[in-house]
Amino acid sequence: MTQERFDVVAIGNAIVDVIAHADDGFLEAHGMVKGSMRLIDDATAQRLYDAMGPAVESSGGSAANTAAGIASLGGTVAFIGRVADDVLGQVFTHDIRAAGVSFEPLAPDSDARGTARCLVLVTPDAQRTLNTYLGVSSAISPRDVDETLVARGRVLYCEGYLWDEPDAKDALLKSMDAARAAGAKVAFTLSDAFCVDRHRADFLHLAEHRVDILFANEAELLSLYEVGRWEEAAERVAGHCELACLTRSEKGSVVITAAGERVHVDAWPVEEVIDTTGAGDLYAAGFLYGYTHGLDVEESARLGSLAAGEVISHLGARPERSLAALAEDLLRT
């Protein structure tokens, strides 16, 4: 029997998000930089959790959010990630499968760390500040990569956050090689400006030599090329990969082709921005769904804008409404 093909196979950290509102004073008191992501240990995670206000828990993780978005649009998608055999691991597994994503947790190992969690503080300006305890999520190694599964995807989608762990980095490289050998495209998200700061040389090499579709926001792109002007960064990325999909918050997005052509798409209008958590993840979901279903660059970017607009209109990083239903009118125009 021929195995199912997937539009996208995504690999990343399997994380449960704990999301609460906070003011700028709370961030300052706990040493956070607004809008950034920092890695914390188990003890810090517990202290911060105790200090947070009422929270909403939902399955998250950058690539996992993208996978859920693709499924909400009607795409076929699989996710590769690691959870522990604990309550949060069960929550993550249930949630991502319920979203329509194919997910088989990697075999448990002797690691005593629990399932990853991300404590997300949302300030009144809708900015999100992430405090991530990675737990077992980053304990992915090359032996965990099912090359047969990767080869079933039309696109392999990788998150930059995994680059912090040497074994996980090697797992990503092995996955990229397997995807290329199968004729699939490789997509990569820079994830966070501070992540780019830590791995700039590697990410530049990926953009130029291994990645077909690059996703980045404005801050990440400026960090990648160590420049202070958007226009200069946009000129630098042109030609480094097949497509550079660049998000600019309320300014919309720009997709730059290998030939240097630019396609601009406005941000999707929303009545009120509640929480920007997952905006970039869902933009990638919409774009990749369009890309794998024969839509052109502009149509794919518009789907990305729509998906991002839906997720910032409520708390949490996963769609609350069917993106496929929302996209029907868009795809008819």
mmCIF file of C-alpha atoms in Angstrom:
data_model
loop_
_atom_site.group_PDB
_atom_site.id
_atom_site.type_symbol
_atom_site.label_atom_id
_atom_site.label_comp_id
_atom_site.label_asym_id
_atom_site.label_seq_id
_atom_site.Cartn_x
_atom_site.Cartn_y
_atom_site.Cartn_z
ATOM 1 C CA MET A 1 0.000 0.000 0.000
ATOM 2 C CA THR A 2 1.287 3.440 -0.926
ATOM 3 C CA GLN A 3 1.803 5.608 2.131
ATOM 4 C CA GLU A 4 0.074 8.971 2.410
ATOM 5 C CA ARG A 5 1.993 11.972 1.157
ATOM 6 C CA PHE A 6 2.079 15.036 3.372
ATOM 7 C CA ASP A 7 2.030 18.624 2.222
ATOM 8 C CA VAL A 8 4.440 19.442 5.031
ATOM 9 C CA VAL A 9 6.501 17.511 7.556
ATOM 10 C CA ALA A 10 7.463 19.807 10.435
ATOM 11 C CA ILE A 11 10.137 19.243 13.063
ATOM 12 C CA GLY A 12 10.484 21.306 16.215
ATOM 13 C CA ASN A 13 10.053 21.681 19.949
ATOM 14 C CA ALA A 14 6.896 20.139 21.416
ATOM 15 C CA ILE A 15 5.839 22.694 24.020
ATOM 16 C CA VAL A 16 2.790 23.433 26.147
ATOM 17 C CA ASP A 17 2.150 27.181 26.315
ATOM 18 C CA VAL A 18 1.033 28.809 29.568
ATOM 19 C CA ILE A 19 -0.288 32.258 28.605
ATOM 20 C CA ALA A 20 -1.148 35.107 30.968
ATOM 21 C CA HIS A 21 -1.522 38.887 30.829
ATOM 22 C CA ALA A 22 1.100 41.071 32.520
ATOM 23 C CA ASP A 23 2.234 44.692 32.551
ATOM 24 C CA ASP A 24 5.647 46.103 31.690
ATOM 25 C CA GLY A 25 6.523 46.355 35.386
ATOM 26 C CA PHE A 26 6.123 42.600 35.799
ATOM 27 C CA LEU A 27 8.512 41.992 32.910
ATOM 28 C CA GLU A 28 11.087 44.381 34.352
ATOM 29 C CA ALA A 29 10.804 42.873 37.816
ATOM 30 C CA HIS A 30 11.620 39.448 36.400
ATOM 31 C CA GLY A 31 14.441 40.577 34.104
ATOM 32 C CA MET A 32 12.653 40.052 30.795
ATOM 33 C CA VAL A 33 13.165 41.889 27.513
ATOM 34 C CA LYS A 34 9.747 42.575 26.024
ATOM 35 C CA GLY A 35 9.091 40.717 22.780
ATOM 36 C CA SER A 36 11.974 38.283 23.187
ATOM 37 C CA MET A 37 12.336 34.612 24.030
ATOM 38 C CA ARG A 38 14.695 33.400 26.749
ATOM 39 C CA LEU A 39 15.562 29.899 27.891
ATOM 40 C CA ILE A 40 15.016 29.163 31.575
ATOM 41 C CA ASP A 41 15.633 26.203 33.857
ATOM 42 C CA ASP A 42 13.059 24.173 35.734
ATOM 43 C CA ALA A 43 13.449 26.148 38.994
ATOM 44 C CA THR A 44 13.005 29.497 37.239
ATOM 45 C CA ALA A 45 9.985 28.161 35.383
ATOM 46 C CA GLN A 46 8.379 27.177 38.676
ATOM 47 C CA ARG A 47 9.082 30.551 40.317
ATOM 48 C CA LEU A 48 7.722 32.478 37.362
ATOM 49 C CA TYR A 49 4.660 30.260 37.121
ATOM 50 C CA ASP A 50 3.899 30.921 40.778
ATOM 51 C CA ALA A 51 4.147 34.699 40.202
ATOM 52 C CA MET A 52 1.998 34.813 37.043
ATOM 53 C CA GLY A 53 -1.652 35.712 37.034
ATOM 54 C CA PRO A 54 -4.461 33.458 35.755
ATOM 55 C CA ALA A 55 -3.278 31.563 32.714
ATOM 56 C CA VAL A 56 -4.540 29.627 29.731
ATOM 57 C CA GLU A 57 -2.736 26.402 28.845
ATOM 58 C CA SER A 58 -2.561 25.173 25.258
ATOM 59 C CA SER A 59 -0.239 23.073 23.166
ATOM 60 C CA GLY A 60 2.346 25.160 21.356
ATOM 61 C CA GLY A 61 5.842 25.217 19.966
ATOM 62 C CA SER A 62 6.697 27.171 16.818
ATOM 63 C CA ALA A 63 6.728 24.390 14.212
ATOM 64 C CA ALA A 64 3.865 22.606 15.947
ATOM 65 C CA ASN A 65 1.755 25.774 15.701
ATOM 66 C CA THR A 66 2.542 25.940 11.993
ATOM 67 C CA ALA A 67 1.534 22.298 11.592
ATOM 68 C CA ALA A 68 -1.789 22.951 13.339
ATOM 69 C CA GLY A 69 -2.414 25.927 11.074
ATOM 70 C CA ILE A 70 -1.782 23.891 7.930
ATOM 71 C CA ALA A 71 -4.208 21.234 9.169
ATOM 72 C CA SER A 72 -6.829 23.917 9.909
ATOM 73 C CA LEU A 73 -6.578 25.025 6.279
ATOM 74 C CA GLY A 74 -7.222 21.454 5.143
ATOM 75 C CA GLY A 75 -3.629 20.466 4.450
ATOM 76 C CA THR A 76 -1.964 17.185 5.329
ATOM 77 C CA VAL A 77 0.858 17.559 7.813
ATOM 78 C CA ALA A 78 3.004 15.509 10.171
ATOM 79 C CA PHE A 79 4.981 16.722 13.176
ATOM 80 C CA ILE A 80 8.205 15.307 14.610
ATOM 81 C CA GLY A 81 8.869 16.162 18.247
ATOM 82 C CA ARG A 82 9.563 14.786 21.707
ATOM 83 C CA VAL A 83 7.412 14.862 24.821
ATOM 84 C CA ALA A 84 7.839 13.138 28.171
ATOM 85 C CA ASP A 85 5.529 10.479 29.566
ATOM 86 C CA ASP A 86 3.780 12.960 31.848
ATOM 87 C CA VAL A 87 0.545 14.940 32.029
ATOM 88 C CA LEU A 88 1.761 17.775 29.807
ATOM 89 C CA GLY A 89 3.043 15.235 27.289
ATOM 90 C CA GLN A 90 -0.411 13.682 27.139
ATOM 91 C CA VAL A 91 -1.982 17.130 26.733
ATOM 92 C CA PHE A 92 0.324 18.003 23.847
ATOM 93 C CA THR A 93 -0.235 14.678 22.077
ATOM 94 C CA HIS A 94 -4.008 14.916 22.378
ATOM 95 C CA ASP A 95 -4.166 18.539 21.249
ATOM 96 C CA ILE A 96 -2.000 18.239 18.152
ATOM 97 C CA ARG A 97 -3.761 15.089 16.982
ATOM 98 C CA ALA A 98 -7.140 16.713 17.621
ATOM 99 C CA ALA A 99 -5.984 19.571 15.398
ATOM 100 C CA GLY A 100 -5.585 17.096 12.540
ATOM 101 C CA VAL A 101 -1.804 16.680 12.639
ATOM 102 C CA SER A 102 -0.180 13.263 12.318
ATOM 103 C CA PHE A 103 2.017 12.835 15.393
ATOM 104 C CA GLU A 104 3.743 9.802 16.874
ATOM 105 C CA PRO A 105 5.758 10.817 19.963
ATOM 106 C CA LEU A 106 9.394 9.832 19.776
ATOM 107 C CA ALA A 107 10.294 6.844 21.904
ATOM 108 C CA PRO A 108 10.871 7.819 25.551
ATOM 109 C CA ASP A 109 14.435 7.739 26.802
ATOM 110 C CA SER A 110 16.067 7.867 30.232
ATOM 111 C CA ASP A 111 15.962 11.682 30.373
ATOM 112 C CA ALA A 112 14.349 12.746 33.639
ATOM 113 C CA ARG A 113 13.270 16.150 32.320
ATOM 114 C CA GLY A 114 9.567 16.722 31.732
ATOM 115 C CA THR A 115 7.623 17.978 28.745
ATOM 116 C CA ALA A 116 8.617 21.479 27.672
ATOM 117 C CA ARG A 117 6.562 24.495 28.669
ATOM 118 C CA CYS A 118 6.630 28.111 27.577
ATOM 119 C CA LEU A 119 5.438 30.795 29.974
ATOM 120 C CA VAL A 120 4.055 33.561 27.768
ATOM 121 C CA LEU A 121 3.429 37.044 29.162
ATOM 122 C CA VAL A 122 1.163 39.217 27.030
ATOM 123 C CA THR A 123 1.395 42.963 27.716
ATOM 124 C CA PRO A 124 -1.414 45.480 26.985
ATOM 125 C CA ASP A 125 0.190 46.338 23.624
ATOM 126 C CA ALA A 126 -0.335 42.651 22.610
ATOM 127 C CA GLN A 127 3.403 41.949 22.572
ATOM 128 C CA ARG A 128 4.371 38.510 23.872
ATOM 129 C CA THR A 129 7.451 37.713 25.918
ATOM 130 C CA LEU A 130 8.449 34.061 26.071
ATOM 131 C CA ASN A 131 10.160 32.166 28.865
ATOM 132 C CA THR A 132 10.876 28.651 27.697
ATOM 133 C CA TYR A 133 11.831 25.584 29.691
ATOM 134 C CA LEU A 134 12.781 23.123 26.975
ATOM 135 C CA GLY A 135 12.620 19.941 29.029
ATOM 136 C CA VAL A 136 12.891 16.907 26.768
ATOM 137 C CA SER A 137 11.677 18.741 23.661
ATOM 138 C CA SER A 138 15.177 19.596 22.470
ATOM 139 C CA ALA A 139 16.498 16.089 23.169
ATOM 140 C CA ILE A 140 16.087 15.146 19.509
ATOM 141 C CA SER A 141 19.023 13.456 17.864
ATOM 142 C CA PRO A 142 19.751 12.123 14.372
ATOM 143 C CA ARG A 143 18.633 8.647 15.429
ATOM 144 C CA ASP A 144 15.123 10.069 15.958
ATOM 145 C CA VAL A 145 14.794 11.203 12.347
ATOM 146 C CA ASP A 146 12.592 8.876 10.314
ATOM 147 C CA GLU A 147 13.926 9.526 6.834
ATOM 148 C CA THR A 148 11.012 7.644 5.303
ATOM 149 C CA LEU A 149 8.563 10.005 7.008
ATOM 150 C CA VAL A 150 10.552 13.080 5.956
ATOM 151 C CA ALA A 151 10.572 11.840 2.364
ATOM 152 C CA ARG A 152 6.766 11.706 2.368
ATOM 153 C CA GLY A 153 6.540 15.482 2.694
ATOM 154 C CA ARG A 154 6.481 17.958 -0.184
ATOM 155 C CA VAL A 155 8.093 20.472 2.158
ATOM 156 C CA LEU A 156 10.191 19.954 5.290
ATOM 157 C CA TYR A 157 9.647 22.793 7.784
ATOM 158 C CA CYS A 158 12.301 23.334 10.471
ATOM 159 C CA GLU A 159 12.369 25.764 13.376
ATOM 160 C CA GLY A 160 15.534 27.647 14.285
ATOM 161 C CA TYR A 161 14.988 27.210 18.018
ATOM 162 C CA LEU A 162 16.213 23.596 17.729
ATOM 163 C CA TRP A 163 19.651 24.852 16.706
ATOM 164 C CA ASP A 164 20.526 25.536 20.359
ATOM 165 C CA GLU A 165 21.193 21.838 21.032
ATOM 166 C CA PRO A 166 24.030 20.100 19.101
ATOM 167 C CA ASP A 167 22.164 16.802 18.713
ATOM 168 C CA ALA A 168 18.996 18.597 17.604
ATOM 169 C CA LYS A 169 21.030 20.625 15.122
ATOM 170 C CA ASP A 170 22.390 17.390 13.643
ATOM 171 C CA ALA A 171 18.851 16.013 13.503
ATOM 172 C CA LEU A 172 17.756 19.033 11.471
ATOM 173 C CA LEU A 173 20.673 18.631 9.080
ATOM 174 C CA LYS A 174 19.883 14.944 8.610
ATOM 175 C CA SER A 175 16.236 15.826 7.965
ATOM 176 C CA MET A 176 17.222 18.444 5.392
ATOM 177 C CA ASP A 177 19.426 15.923 3.588
ATOM 178 C CA ALA A 178 16.602 13.353 3.562
ATOM 179 C CA ALA A 179 14.146 15.921 2.209
ATOM 180 C CA ARG A 180 16.485 17.026 -0.566
ATOM 181 C CA ALA A 181 17.227 13.422 -1.528
ATOM 182 C CA ALA A 182 13.473 12.870 -1.928
ATOM 183 C CA GLY A 183 13.038 15.988 -4.054
ATOM 184 C CA ALA A 184 11.246 17.956 -1.334
ATOM 185 C CA LYS A 185 11.749 21.629 -0.529
ATOM 186 C CA VAL A 186 13.313 22.772 2.753
ATOM 187 C CA ALA A 187 11.714 25.620 4.691
ATOM 188 C CA PHE A 188 13.323 27.199 7.737
ATOM 189 C CA THR A 189 12.197 29.826 10.232
ATOM 190 C CA LEU A 190 14.758 32.003 12.014
ATOM 191 C CA SER A 191 12.455 31.866 15.085
ATOM 192 C CA ASP A 192 13.786 34.790 17.153
ATOM 193 C CA ALA A 193 16.298 37.637 16.837
ATOM 194 C CA PHE A 194 18.217 36.407 19.886
ATOM 195 C CA CYS A 195 18.334 32.918 18.347
ATOM 196 C CA VAL A 196 19.829 34.518 15.235
ATOM 197 C CA ASP A 197 22.411 36.313 17.389
ATOM 198 C CA ARG A 198 23.525 32.967 18.797
ATOM 199 C CA HIS A 199 23.786 31.187 15.446
ATOM 200 C CA ARG A 200 24.263 33.883 12.806
ATOM 201 C CA ALA A 201 27.037 32.202 10.819
ATOM 202 C CA ASP A 202 25.177 28.893 10.662
ATOM 203 C CA PHE A 203 21.885 30.535 9.699
ATOM 204 C CA LEU A 204 23.548 32.529 6.935
ATOM 205 C CA HIS A 205 25.032 29.316 5.551
ATOM 206 C CA LEU A 206 21.638 27.615 5.700
ATOM 207 C CA ALA A 207 19.946 30.502 3.885
ATOM 208 C CA GLU A 208 22.512 30.419 1.104
ATOM 209 C CA HIS A 209 23.052 26.678 0.686
ATOM 210 C CA ARG A 210 20.388 24.468 2.280
ATOM 211 C CA VAL A 211 17.104 26.361 2.564
ATOM 212 C CA ASP A 212 14.602 26.922 -0.252
ATOM 213 C CA ILE A 213 12.022 28.941 1.708
ATOM 214 C CA LEU A 214 13.155 31.224 4.523
ATOM 215 C CA PHE A 215 10.740 32.749 7.057
ATOM 216 C CA ALA A 216 11.792 35.741 9.161
ATOM 217 C CA ASN A 217 10.353 38.826 10.774
ATOM 218 C CA GLU A 218 11.963 42.230 10.464
ATOM 219 C CA ALA A 219 14.013 42.035 13.673
ATOM 220 C CA GLU A 220 15.330 38.586 12.777
ATOM 221 C CA LEU A 221 16.352 39.673 9.296
ATOM 222 C CA LEU A 222 18.170 42.765 10.591
ATOM 223 C CA SER A 223 20.008 40.564 13.076
ATOM 224 C CA LEU A 224 20.921 38.009 10.403
ATOM 225 C CA TYR A 225 22.702 40.602 8.272
ATOM 226 C CA GLU A 226 23.788 42.842 11.167
ATOM 227 C CA VAL A 227 22.302 45.958 9.618
ATOM 228 C CA GLY A 228 20.016 48.658 10.972
ATOM 229 C CA ARG A 229 17.844 49.301 7.922
ATOM 230 C CA TRP A 230 15.085 47.086 6.561
ATOM 231 C CA GLU A 231 15.862 47.957 2.947
ATOM 232 C CA GLU A 232 19.493 46.938 3.296
ATOM 233 C CA ALA A 233 18.558 43.593 4.877
ATOM 234 C CA ALA A 234 15.976 42.941 2.160
ATOM 235 C CA GLU A 235 18.569 43.580 -0.538
ATOM 236 C CA ARG A 236 21.014 41.209 1.162
ATOM 237 C CA VAL A 237 18.606 38.279 1.401
ATOM 238 C CA ALA A 238 17.552 38.463 -2.261
ATOM 239 C CA GLY A 239 19.006 35.532 -4.142
ATOM 240 C CA HIS A 240 20.103 33.616 -1.070
ATOM 241 C CA CYS A 241 17.187 31.210 -1.366
ATOM 242 C CA GLU A 242 14.246 30.481 -3.638
ATOM 243 C CA LEU A 243 11.837 32.519 -1.513
ATOM 244 C CA ALA A 244 12.343 34.777 1.507
ATOM 245 C CA CYS A 245 9.029 35.335 3.301
ATOM 246 C CA LEU A 246 9.432 38.384 5.503
ATOM 247 C CA THR A 247 6.796 39.593 7.967
ATOM 248 C CA ARG A 248 6.629 43.185 9.198
ATOM 249 C CA SER A 249 3.729 43.203 11.698
ATOM 250 C CA GLU A 250 1.177 45.908 10.791
ATOM 251 C CA LYS A 251 3.172 46.704 7.622
ATOM 252 C CA GLY A 252 2.229 43.327 6.177
ATOM 253 C CA SER A 253 4.708 41.015 4.505
ATOM 254 C CA VAL A 254 7.125 40.937 1.611
ATOM 255 C CA VAL A 255 8.134 37.826 -0.306
ATOM 256 C CA ILE A 256 11.422 38.155 -2.197
ATOM 257 C CA THR A 257 12.181 35.685 -4.970
ATOM 258 C CA ALA A 258 15.594 34.396 -6.006
ATOM 259 C CA ALA A 259 15.485 36.825 -8.912
ATOM 260 C CA GLY A 260 14.945 39.743 -6.550
ATOM 261 C CA GLU A 261 11.259 40.288 -7.367
ATOM 262 C CA ARG A 262 9.251 41.568 -4.398
ATOM 263 C CA VAL A 263 5.630 40.758 -3.668
ATOM 264 C CA HIS A 264 4.012 42.876 -0.940
ATOM 265 C CA VAL A 265 0.850 41.825 0.877
ATOM 266 C CA ASP A 266 -0.973 43.943 3.462
ATOM 267 C CA ALA A 267 -1.572 42.748 6.995
ATOM 268 C CA TRP A 268 -4.974 41.140 7.445
ATOM 269 C CA PRO A 269 -7.366 43.612 9.121
ATOM 270 C CA VAL A 270 -8.475 42.674 12.635
ATOM 271 C CA GLU A 271 -10.763 44.600 14.961
ATOM 272 C CA GLU A 272 -8.377 44.322 17.898
ATOM 273 C CA VAL A 273 -4.959 42.731 18.328
ATOM 274 C CA ILE A 274 -5.189 40.605 21.477
ATOM 275 C CA ASP A 275 -2.025 38.499 21.439
ATOM 276 C CA THR A 276 0.732 38.276 18.823
ATOM 277 C CA THR A 277 1.850 34.827 20.011
ATOM 278 C CA GLY A 278 2.073 32.532 17.004
ATOM 279 C CA ALA A 279 1.605 35.221 14.354
ATOM 280 C CA GLY A 280 4.740 34.243 12.459
ATOM 281 C CA ASP A 281 4.003 30.548 12.893
ATOM 282 C CA LEU A 282 0.548 30.912 11.372
ATOM 283 C CA TYR A 283 1.817 33.132 8.561
ATOM 284 C CA ALA A 284 4.150 30.268 7.644
ATOM 285 C CA ALA A 285 1.201 27.856 7.815
ATOM 286 C CA GLY A 286 -0.872 29.878 5.390
ATOM 287 C CA PHE A 287 2.001 30.430 3.000
ATOM 288 C CA LEU A 288 3.076 26.786 2.951
ATOM 289 C CA TYR A 289 -0.485 25.596 2.449
ATOM 290 C CA GLY A 290 -0.771 27.859 -0.577
ATOM 291 C CA TYR A 291 2.680 26.892 -1.846
ATOM 292 C CA THR A 292 1.920 23.163 -1.676
ATOM 293 C CA HIS A 293 -1.488 23.602 -3.336
ATOM 294 C CA GLY A 294 -0.319 25.365 -6.478
ATOM 295 C CA LEU A 295 -1.112 28.958 -5.492
ATOM 296 C CA ASP A 296 1.206 31.710 -6.636
ATOM 297 C CA VAL A 297 3.417 33.692 -4.285
ATOM 298 C CA GLU A 298 0.941 36.528 -3.745
ATOM 299 C CA GLU A 299 -1.992 34.197 -3.065
ATOM 300 C CA SER A 300 0.137 32.152 -0.663
ATOM 301 C CA ALA A 301 1.246 35.291 1.178
ATOM 302 C CA ARG A 302 -2.365 36.465 1.446
ATOM 303 C CA LEU A 303 -3.264 33.130 3.051
ATOM 304 C CA GLY A 304 -0.375 33.655 5.443
ATOM 305 C CA SER A 305 -1.678 37.106 6.300
ATOM 306 C CA LEU A 306 -5.179 35.730 6.895
ATOM 307 C CA ALA A 307 -3.932 32.956 9.181
ATOM 308 C CA ALA A 308 -1.778 35.373 11.166
ATOM 309 C CA GLY A 309 -4.715 37.776 11.453
ATOM 310 C CA GLU A 310 -6.917 35.072 12.918
ATOM 311 C CA VAL A 311 -4.421 34.015 15.572
ATOM 312 C CA ILE A 312 -3.641 37.541 16.824
ATOM 313 C CA SER A 313 -7.351 38.208 17.372
ATOM 314 C CA HIS A 314 -7.462 35.952 20.448
ATOM 315 C CA LEU A 315 -5.276 34.563 23.210
ATOM 316 C CA GLY A 316 -3.123 31.594 22.220
ATOM 317 C CA ALA A 317 -1.040 30.436 19.266
ATOM 318 C CA ARG A 318 -3.429 27.990 17.587
ATOM 319 C CA PRO A 319 -6.421 28.853 15.367
ATOM 320 C CA GLU A 320 -9.756 29.067 17.153
ATOM 321 C CA ARG A 321 -11.776 29.154 13.924
ATOM 322 C CA SER A 322 -11.452 26.975 10.855
ATOM 323 C CA LEU A 323 -8.913 28.660 8.610
ATOM 324 C CA ALA A 324 -10.281 26.685 5.668
ATOM 325 C CA ALA A 325 -13.677 28.319 6.142
ATOM 326 C CA LEU A 326 -12.124 31.781 6.475
ATOM 327 C CA ALA A 327 -10.041 31.220 3.341
ATOM 328 C CA GLU A 328 -12.923 30.177 1.080
ATOM 329 C CA ASP A 329 -13.829 33.708 -0.006
ATOM 330 C CA LEU A 330 -10.180 34.696 -0.299
ATOM 331 C CA LEU A 331 -9.395 31.810 -2.636
ATOM 332 C CA ARG A 332 -12.421 32.608 -4.808
ATOM 333 C CA THR A 333 -11.314 36.184 -5.454
#
